[in-house]
Amino acid sequence: MDTFLENYWSLYMDFLRDFASLTFGGFSLVYFCHLPSYVLRNPVLLNDLENESYINIMKRKASSSKDIQEMFQIFTEKHRVAPFKKDGKVVITVDKLLRFPKSNNHQQFSSQDTVILTNGTSKKNQKINRSTKPKNKTQLINTAVIKIKKRNNPSIIKNMSIYYLGDFSINVETQIKQVQQQARKILSQKENHPLYQKPAFQKWLQLTIASVITYIEITNRLLKKVSISCFVVSTTHSFINRILAVVGSTQGIPTICMQHGIISSELGYIPKIATVDAVYGQFEKDWYQNLGVDPTALEIVGHPRFDQIYSPAKVDQPTFIKKLGLRKYRKTIMIAVRGKEDINQWRKFIQVLNNKQKCNIIIKNYPSSQPHPLTKEFTNVYAIKGYTIYDIFPHVDAVITYSSTVGLEAMLSERVVFILDKNFKGKTGYFQNLQPLIQQDPLVLAEQVIAFLTKTSYRNYAEKKRSQFLSYAYPSNKRSFDRLKQLIKRLTN
């Protein structure tokens, strides 16, 4: 384990132990306070974690990320009740990471057996809330954490009942203040700690405590008023989903956690919390089992958003070429980039490609919807003009991307994929089996792409690599929606 990961996981272990005494409703709250959400957004702290001497301030030293998984498994098992409930509704929690195709959710799930749960408040309760202004800071926090977000509004899902977490809110101001006072006492005893002494961390901790207690009570009220047989969530790194999973398990309700993206870095996927994680393929099953996770808590399901590969192309080739302004008789590739990240590497790649094999290059820029700067530097580089990747895949010869889920999606759409690789924190080596189609040097990668575009033998070789990769990473033989429904049925009856 490298210096950063040793410091990162050791810091997390200390955090779990140092604040373990902060409890509410029988739960140690620190397991719901998602420390990575604070750490990974703090550039100064991230830099500190690269320092070999940082480990010296820690009481506990993590030998591997498996240590964190073990601590959370002890926590979740402590609160898990078996057997699971057999009656009630399947609850699908809709948020920005769930990414189920909304257009056909109502066709896949029965409205008699399934309900939607989302953050926010119903229109009825929004009107009530507007007429009652928060009286103090804590009530203001409680109001903020249940404020509706339009982008998460699932109202376009037809014929399904929708529950809003904000409708189950209750005043827990007194309890919050008591725990926050306990937190202040712990913090006062650790004045020399390089993280705990920071005002920004202390503010984050106090606000998080308020949010966690609020949502524990919201979940308790939800479970009293709605008969639930199973939760389906997008991730358990959301503290709300983590609370639903753990509090639900105290009443014998299982949770299925979908996989919202490839496990490119371990930082976004440890710890595993849910009863069953619905993973993409054998890669994830092996990876989690190496962390000590029981194989029965893992199921290869894939993801419903990838079921789009079974749908016919939405746009025909002539329309696609005309709208983007492509050269009709040139080969076309798509590059997926992440803003200006590694822009010099991508520039070198395009320059080498253009010197030997000029083709149409479409750039998918994530997360921005604006054209990428490189579209202005090269006359043969084009913006996507509103097309989704699933609109684009049928009309390109190959896809080149960073270590992104786009690579998997393109391969599922029967496109050969090349990866511009690099080292990053928590790297799992997800795409390593694609070698030599994965390269850190953009010049070498460009040569690989040129060989693919110009040599039949190399095209056949690259296609074979794609098939071999998918047999391990996404062994799909039926739609993910169907596999998910089978898993739900197994857990509930």
GROMACS .gro file of N, CA and C in nm, residues 89 181 185:
model
    9
   89LYS      N    1  -4.354  -0.315   0.006
   89LYS     CA    2  -4.318  -0.261  -0.125
   89LYS      C    3  -4.167  -0.263  -0.147
  181GLN      N    4  -2.286   1.875   2.144
  181GLN     CA    5  -2.210   1.914   2.262
  181GLN      C    6  -2.108   1.806   2.298
  185LYS      N    7  -1.685   1.832   2.305
  185LYS     CA    8  -1.602   1.785   2.417
  185LYS      C    9  -1.488   1.698   2.365
   0.00000   0.00000   0.00000
